Coordinates of C-alpha atoms in Angstrom, one line a residue:
M1194 CA -178.8 57.0 -122.5
G1195 CA -178.6 53.8 -124.3
D1196 CA -178.6 53.1 -128.1
S1197 CA -182.2 52.0 -128.6
V1198 CA -183.5 53.0 -132.0
T1199 CA -186.8 53.9 -130.3
A1200 CA -185.2 56.4 -127.9
L1201 CA -186.4 60.0 -128.1
R1202 CA -183.5 62.1 -129.3
V1203 CA -182.9 65.1 -127.0
G1204 CA -181.2 68.4 -127.7
V1205 CA -180.1 70.2 -124.6
V1206 CA -180.1 74.1 -124.6
G1207 CA -178.3 75.6 -121.6
V1208 CA -175.5 73.9 -119.7
G1209 CA -175.5 75.7 -116.4
N1210 CA -175.4 74.1 -113.0
I1211 CA -178.7 72.2 -113.2
S1212 CA -177.7 70.4 -116.4
G1213 CA -175.3 68.2 -114.6
Q1214 CA -178.1 66.5 -112.8
Y1215 CA -179.8 65.6 -116.1
F1216 CA -176.5 64.3 -117.6
Q1217 CA -175.9 62.2 -114.5
A1218 CA -179.4 60.5 -114.8
A1219 CA -178.9 59.8 -118.5
P1220 CA -177.6 56.2 -118.2
R1221 CA -180.7 55.2 -116.3
L1222 CA -183.1 56.4 -118.9
P1223 CA -182.9 54.1 -121.9
N1224 CA -185.8 55.7 -123.8
L1225 CA -183.8 59.0 -124.1
R1226 CA -180.7 59.8 -126.1
I1227 CA -178.9 63.1 -125.9
T1228 CA -177.7 64.0 -129.4
A1229 CA -176.9 67.7 -129.3
I1230 CA -175.9 70.3 -126.8
A1231 CA -176.0 74.1 -127.2
D1232 CA -175.3 77.1 -125.0
L1233 CA -174.7 80.8 -125.6
D1234 CA -171.1 80.0 -124.6
A1235 CA -170.0 77.7 -127.5
E1236 CA -166.8 76.7 -125.8
R1237 CA -168.7 75.5 -122.8
A1238 CA -171.2 73.5 -125.0
A1239 CA -168.3 71.9 -126.8
K1240 CA -166.6 70.9 -123.5
V1241 CA -169.8 69.4 -122.1
A1242 CA -170.6 67.6 -125.4
A1243 CA -167.2 65.9 -125.4
D1244 CA -168.1 64.1 -122.1
V1245 CA -171.6 62.9 -123.3
P1246 CA -171.3 59.8 -125.5
G1247 CA -173.0 60.3 -128.8
A1248 CA -173.6 64.0 -128.4
R1249 CA -172.4 66.9 -130.5
A1250 CA -172.0 70.6 -129.8
A1251 CA -174.4 72.8 -131.7
E1252 CA -175.6 76.4 -132.1
P1253 CA -179.0 77.0 -130.5
A1254 CA -180.6 78.1 -133.8
E1255 CA -179.3 75.0 -135.6
L1256 CA -180.4 72.6 -132.7
Y1257 CA -184.0 73.8 -132.9
V1258 CA -184.4 72.5 -136.5
A1259 CA -181.9 69.6 -136.4
E1260 CA -183.0 66.3 -137.9
D1261 CA -181.4 64.4 -135.0
V1262 CA -183.4 66.2 -132.3
D1263 CA -187.0 65.2 -131.4
L1264 CA -187.2 67.1 -128.1
V1265 CA -185.5 70.3 -126.9
L1266 CA -184.6 70.2 -123.2
N1267 CA -184.7 73.8 -122.1
L1268 CA -182.3 74.5 -119.2
T1269 CA -181.8 78.2 -119.8
I1270 CA -182.5 80.9 -117.2
P1271 CA -186.2 81.5 -116.4
A1272 CA -186.3 84.8 -118.4
A1273 CA -185.4 82.9 -121.6
H1274 CA -187.8 79.9 -121.1
A1275 CA -190.6 81.1 -123.3
E1276 CA -188.3 82.3 -126.1
V1277 CA -186.4 79.0 -126.3
A1278 CA -189.7 77.0 -126.1
Q1279 CA -191.2 79.0 -128.9
A1280 CA -188.1 78.5 -131.1
A1281 CA -188.1 74.8 -130.4
I1282 CA -191.9 74.5 -131.2
A1283 CA -191.4 76.5 -134.4
G1284 CA -188.8 73.9 -135.3
G1285 CA -191.3 71.1 -134.8
K1286 CA -189.8 69.8 -131.6
H1287 CA -191.4 68.7 -128.4
V1288 CA -190.1 70.8 -125.5
Y1289 CA -189.4 70.1 -121.8
G1290 CA -188.1 72.9 -119.6
E1291 CA -187.0 73.7 -116.1
K1292 CA -189.4 75.5 -113.9
P1293 CA -191.2 77.9 -114.3
L1294 CA -192.9 77.3 -117.7
A1295 CA -192.4 81.0 -118.5
A1296 CA -191.8 84.2 -116.6
T1297 CA -195.5 85.1 -116.8
T1298 CA -198.8 83.3 -117.5
A1299 CA -199.2 85.5 -120.7
E1300 CA -195.9 84.1 -122.1
A1301 CA -196.8 80.6 -120.9
R1302 CA -200.2 80.6 -122.5
A1303 CA -198.6 81.6 -125.8
V1304 CA -196.2 78.6 -125.5
L1305 CA -199.0 76.2 -124.9
E1306 CA -201.1 77.6 -127.8
A1307 CA -198.1 77.4 -130.2
A1308 CA -197.5 73.8 -129.1
E1309 CA -201.1 72.8 -129.7
R1310 CA -201.0 74.4 -133.2
A1311 CA -197.8 72.5 -134.0
G1312 CA -199.0 69.2 -132.6
V1313 CA -196.1 68.9 -130.2
R1314 CA -195.9 68.3 -126.4
V1315 CA -194.8 70.6 -123.6
G1316 CA -193.4 69.3 -120.4
C1317 CA -192.0 71.2 -117.4
A1318 CA -190.3 70.6 -114.1
P1319 CA -190.5 69.9 -111.3
D1320 CA -190.6 66.2 -111.8
T1321 CA -189.8 65.6 -108.1
V1322 CA -193.4 64.6 -107.6
L1323 CA -192.9 61.5 -109.7
G1324 CA -190.5 60.0 -107.1
T1325 CA -191.4 57.6 -104.3
G1326 CA -191.9 60.3 -101.7
I1327 CA -194.9 62.3 -103.1
Q1328 CA -196.3 59.3 -105.0
T1329 CA -196.4 57.2 -101.8
A1330 CA -198.2 60.0 -100.0
R1331 CA -200.6 60.2 -102.9
A1332 CA -201.3 56.5 -102.9
A1333 CA -202.1 56.6 -99.2
L1334 CA -204.5 59.5 -99.8
D1335 CA -206.2 57.8 -102.8
A1336 CA -206.7 54.7 -100.7
G1337 CA -208.6 56.7 -98.1
D1338 CA -206.0 56.0 -95.4
I1339 CA -206.7 59.4 -93.7
G1340 CA -210.4 59.7 -94.8
V1341 CA -211.5 62.8 -96.7
P1342 CA -208.8 65.4 -97.2
V1343 CA -209.7 68.6 -95.3
A1344 CA -206.6 70.7 -95.3
A1345 CA -202.8 70.8 -95.9
T1346 CA -199.9 72.9 -94.8
A1347 CA -196.8 73.7 -96.8
F1348 CA -193.7 75.5 -95.5
M1349 CA -190.4 76.7 -97.1
V1350 CA -188.5 79.1 -94.9
T1351 CA -184.9 80.3 -95.2
P1352 CA -183.0 83.4 -94.2
G1353 CA -182.2 84.1 -97.9
H1354 CA -180.0 82.8 -100.7
E1355 CA -177.6 85.7 -100.6
R1356 CA -175.9 84.0 -97.6
W1357 CA -174.5 81.3 -99.9
H1358 CA -175.1 82.3 -103.5
P1359 CA -172.3 84.5 -105.0
D1360 CA -174.7 86.2 -107.4
P1361 CA -178.0 86.3 -105.7
E1362 CA -179.6 89.5 -107.1
F1363 CA -182.0 87.7 -109.5
Y1364 CA -183.7 86.1 -106.5
Y1365 CA -184.7 89.5 -105.3
R1366 CA -185.8 91.1 -108.7
P1367 CA -189.2 90.8 -110.4
G1368 CA -189.7 87.1 -111.3
G1369 CA -187.8 86.1 -108.1
G1370 CA -188.8 85.9 -104.5
P1371 CA -189.5 82.8 -102.3
L1372 CA -192.8 82.0 -104.0
L1373 CA -191.7 82.0 -107.6
D1374 CA -188.4 80.4 -106.7
M1375 CA -189.5 77.5 -104.6
G1376 CA -193.3 77.6 -105.0
P1377 CA -193.4 75.3 -108.0
Y1378 CA -192.1 72.4 -106.0
Y1379 CA -194.7 72.8 -103.2
L1380 CA -197.6 73.8 -105.4
T1381 CA -197.0 71.0 -107.9
A1382 CA -196.9 68.6 -104.9
L1383 CA -200.2 70.0 -103.5
V1384 CA -201.9 69.7 -106.9
T1385 CA -200.6 66.2 -107.3
L1386 CA -202.0 65.3 -103.9
L1387 CA -205.2 67.3 -103.7
G1388 CA -206.0 68.4 -107.2
P1389 CA -206.2 71.9 -108.8
V1390 CA -206.8 75.2 -107.0
R1391 CA -209.9 77.4 -107.6
R1392 CA -209.3 80.4 -105.3
V1393 CA -206.5 82.0 -103.2
V1394 CA -206.1 84.7 -100.6
G1395 CA -202.8 85.9 -99.3
M1396 CA -200.6 88.5 -97.6
S1397 CA -197.0 89.4 -98.2
S1398 CA -194.2 91.5 -96.8
T1399 CA -190.6 92.6 -97.3
L1400 CA -188.4 92.6 -94.2
R1401 CA -185.7 95.0 -95.4
P1402 CA -185.0 97.0 -98.5
T1403 CA -181.5 95.7 -99.2
R1404 CA -179.5 92.5 -98.8
T1405 CA -175.8 91.8 -98.6
I1406 CA -173.9 89.1 -100.5
G1407 CA -172.3 86.7 -98.0
S1408 CA -169.9 84.6 -100.1
G1409 CA -167.7 84.7 -103.2
P1410 CA -165.7 87.5 -104.7
R1411 CA -168.5 90.0 -104.2
A1412 CA -169.0 89.3 -100.5
G1413 CA -170.1 92.4 -98.7
T1414 CA -171.8 94.0 -101.7
E1415 CA -175.2 95.4 -100.9
F1416 CA -178.1 95.3 -103.4
A1417 CA -181.7 96.3 -103.5
V1418 CA -184.7 94.0 -102.8
E1419 CA -187.5 94.5 -105.4
V1420 CA -189.9 91.7 -104.4
R1421 CA -191.9 90.4 -101.5
T1422 CA -189.7 88.2 -99.4
H1423 CA -192.4 86.6 -97.2
V1424 CA -195.6 85.3 -98.7
T1425 CA -198.4 83.6 -96.8
G1426 CA -201.5 82.3 -98.6
V1427 CA -204.5 80.0 -98.3
L1428 CA -205.4 77.9 -101.4
E1429 CA -208.9 76.6 -101.9
H1430 CA -208.7 73.4 -103.9
A1431 CA -211.5 72.4 -106.2
N1432 CA -212.3 69.4 -103.9
G1433 CA -212.8 71.9 -101.0
A1434 CA -209.6 71.2 -99.2
L1435 CA -207.7 74.3 -97.9
S1436 CA -203.9 74.5 -98.1
T1437 CA -201.9 77.0 -96.0
L1438 CA -198.7 78.1 -97.7
V1439 CA -195.7 79.9 -96.2
M1440 CA -192.8 80.8 -98.5
S1441 CA -190.1 83.0 -96.9
F1442 CA -186.6 84.4 -97.3
D1443 CA -187.0 86.1 -93.9
V1444 CA -186.9 83.2 -91.4
W1445 CA -183.6 82.2 -89.8
A1446 CA -184.7 78.6 -88.9
G1447 CA -187.9 76.6 -88.5
Q1448 CA -188.9 73.1 -87.4
L1449 CA -192.2 72.9 -89.3
P1450 CA -192.8 70.0 -91.6
R1451 CA -192.4 70.6 -95.3
I1452 CA -195.9 69.4 -96.1
E1453 CA -198.7 67.8 -94.1
V1454 CA -202.1 66.7 -95.2
Y1455 CA -205.0 66.5 -92.7
G1456 CA -208.0 64.2 -93.3
S1457 CA -211.2 63.3 -91.5
Q1458 CA -209.6 60.1 -90.2
G1459 CA -206.0 61.0 -89.7
S1460 CA -202.9 63.0 -90.9
L1461 CA -200.1 62.5 -93.4
E1462 CA -196.6 63.8 -93.2
V1463 CA -195.1 64.3 -96.7
P1464 CA -191.4 64.6 -97.4
D1465 CA -189.6 67.6 -98.9
P1466 CA -191.0 68.2 -102.4
N1467 CA -187.7 69.5 -103.6
G1468 CA -186.5 65.9 -103.5
F1469 CA -187.7 62.7 -105.2
D1470 CA -187.9 60.3 -102.2
G1471 CA -188.1 60.6 -98.4
E1472 CA -190.2 59.0 -95.7
V1473 CA -194.0 59.3 -95.4
S1474 CA -195.6 59.0 -92.0
I1475 CA -199.3 58.6 -91.1
F1476 CA -201.3 59.2 -88.0
R1477 CA -204.5 57.2 -88.0
A1478 CA -207.4 58.2 -85.7
E1479 CA -207.7 54.6 -84.4
A1480 CA -204.0 54.0 -83.9
K1481 CA -203.3 57.4 -82.2
E1482 CA -199.6 57.4 -83.1
W1483 CA -197.4 58.2 -86.1
E1484 CA -196.1 55.3 -88.2
K1485 CA -194.0 55.0 -91.3
V1486 CA -195.9 54.3 -94.6
P1487 CA -194.2 51.6 -96.8
E1488 CA -193.3 52.6 -100.4
L1489 CA -196.5 52.6 -102.4
G1490 CA -195.7 54.2 -105.7
G1491 CA -193.3 56.4 -107.7
Y1492 CA -190.1 56.0 -109.7
R1493 CA -187.3 54.6 -107.5
N1494 CA -184.0 56.4 -107.3
A1495 CA -185.4 59.2 -109.5
S1496 CA -183.7 62.5 -110.3
R1497 CA -184.0 65.3 -112.7
G1498 CA -184.7 63.9 -116.2
Y1499 CA -187.3 61.4 -115.2
G1500 CA -190.0 63.8 -116.3
V1501 CA -188.5 63.9 -119.7
S1502 CA -188.4 60.1 -119.8
D1503 CA -192.0 59.9 -118.6
L1504 CA -192.9 62.2 -121.6
A1505 CA -191.1 59.9 -124.0
R1506 CA -192.9 56.9 -122.6
A1507 CA -196.3 58.7 -122.9
L1508 CA -195.5 59.6 -126.5
A1509 CA -194.8 55.9 -127.3
E1510 CA -198.0 54.8 -125.5
G1511 CA -200.2 57.6 -126.8
V1512 CA -201.2 58.7 -123.3
P1513 CA -200.8 62.0 -121.4
H1514 CA -197.5 62.7 -119.7
R1515 CA -197.4 63.7 -116.1
A1516 CA -195.1 66.7 -115.8
N1517 CA -197.1 68.5 -118.4
G1518 CA -197.6 72.1 -119.6
A1519 CA -201.1 72.4 -118.3
L1520 CA -200.0 71.5 -114.8
A1521 CA -197.1 73.9 -115.0
F1522 CA -199.3 76.7 -116.3
H1523 CA -201.8 76.1 -113.5
V1524 CA -199.1 76.3 -110.9
L1525 CA -197.7 79.5 -112.4
D1526 CA -201.3 80.9 -112.5
V1527 CA -201.7 80.1 -108.8
M1528 CA -198.5 81.9 -107.9
E1529 CA -199.3 85.0 -109.9
S1530 CA -202.8 85.0 -108.4
L1531 CA -201.5 84.6 -104.9
L1532 CA -199.2 87.6 -105.3
A1533 CA -202.0 89.6 -106.8
A1534 CA -204.3 88.7 -103.9
A1535 CA -201.6 89.7 -101.4
E1536 CA -201.3 93.1 -103.1
S1537 CA -205.1 93.7 -103.4
G1538 CA -206.2 92.2 -100.1
E1539 CA -208.9 90.4 -101.9
S1540 CA -209.4 86.8 -102.9
V1541 CA -208.6 85.9 -106.5
T1542 CA -210.3 83.2 -108.5
I1543 CA -207.9 81.1 -110.5
G1544 CA -208.7 81.3 -114.2
S1545 CA -207.0 78.0 -115.1
T1546 CA -207.4 74.4 -114.1
C1547 CA -205.7 71.1 -114.9
E1548 CA -206.2 67.4 -114.7
R1549 CA -204.6 65.8 -111.7
P1550 CA -201.7 63.8 -113.3
A1551 CA -202.0 60.0 -113.3
A1552 CA -200.4 58.3 -110.3
V1553 CA -197.0 56.6 -110.8
P1554 CA -197.5 52.9 -110.1
H1555 CA -195.4 51.1 -107.5
Q1556 CA -192.0 50.0 -108.9
A1557 CA -192.8 51.6 -112.2
R1558 CA -190.0 52.2 -114.7
P1559 CA -190.1 55.6 -116.5
E1560 CA -189.7 54.0 -120.0
A1561 CA -192.5 51.4 -119.6
Q1562 CA -195.5 50.9 -117.3

């Protein structure tokens, strides 16, 4: 991550599958430097640290208070997100974690309150919205290219992760399901494009009570489904736009676009928010045909880790960072509220809000803008 003395020193906790993407991005982010790596499996932490120049293996408890760590990168499982964040904050460290911010809004609120008391920052994935795909779509919206935003649609449909994942049970237990698993990508994109949500309505269903593992050494093993596996909702944004959301583990295949935004003067096709780039297309009322939108904003060739770098830049400049705790909390609040609305059959007013994060300028670098 470079040897700049101004680089933010990062201690990584949790070296599961997702950590590899952060380590791969490291050489492109000169304002970050990985100094320590910890995991519940000490041998695994030592093995990973040996391949990261300048990094050392550490015990989690030691990392939280280490003098050579400014920010803790929390890559643990979702159930541990709040506990690790609280430990890092207690050690005086900034913290950036994988999604979700915490397992519940109650835990997430406690994390944000602790950070405010300690005077440290909280960041949270997804940072996919900082790439050229979502940021180009946002720039077109902000320029008024489709007029006043009226509505949006967002779809994520799959037959279920048990077909490919060797240990898929956690996707079907409380805290899992299609909305909590993939919703952060879509909802963070919708808030980035259209602003915060003020009210939701929804419905949900569960197709079957059990699932069967389809790959790996446990293939053929049946397990219970404890969550809703198909969730449909309508989100009322504070600006009046209505977003229709479909998240499902019950659909074999679909050809619906990932996200589309509809305005008074046209429509915008937005790429998959699970990625950082992708093509944006626009339909203008006067043109009467779809055309590609040239790149208008976002970090080029971005990947996981760019949100951490953006936080480091914001710290250096004394400005808000984009993939921030308030945004992550609002997204979690919207998801919890949508599930509650689906259970009650009534609309739910969202108790939280957030600022729409600043746009990423065209050809910006994460370490300096």
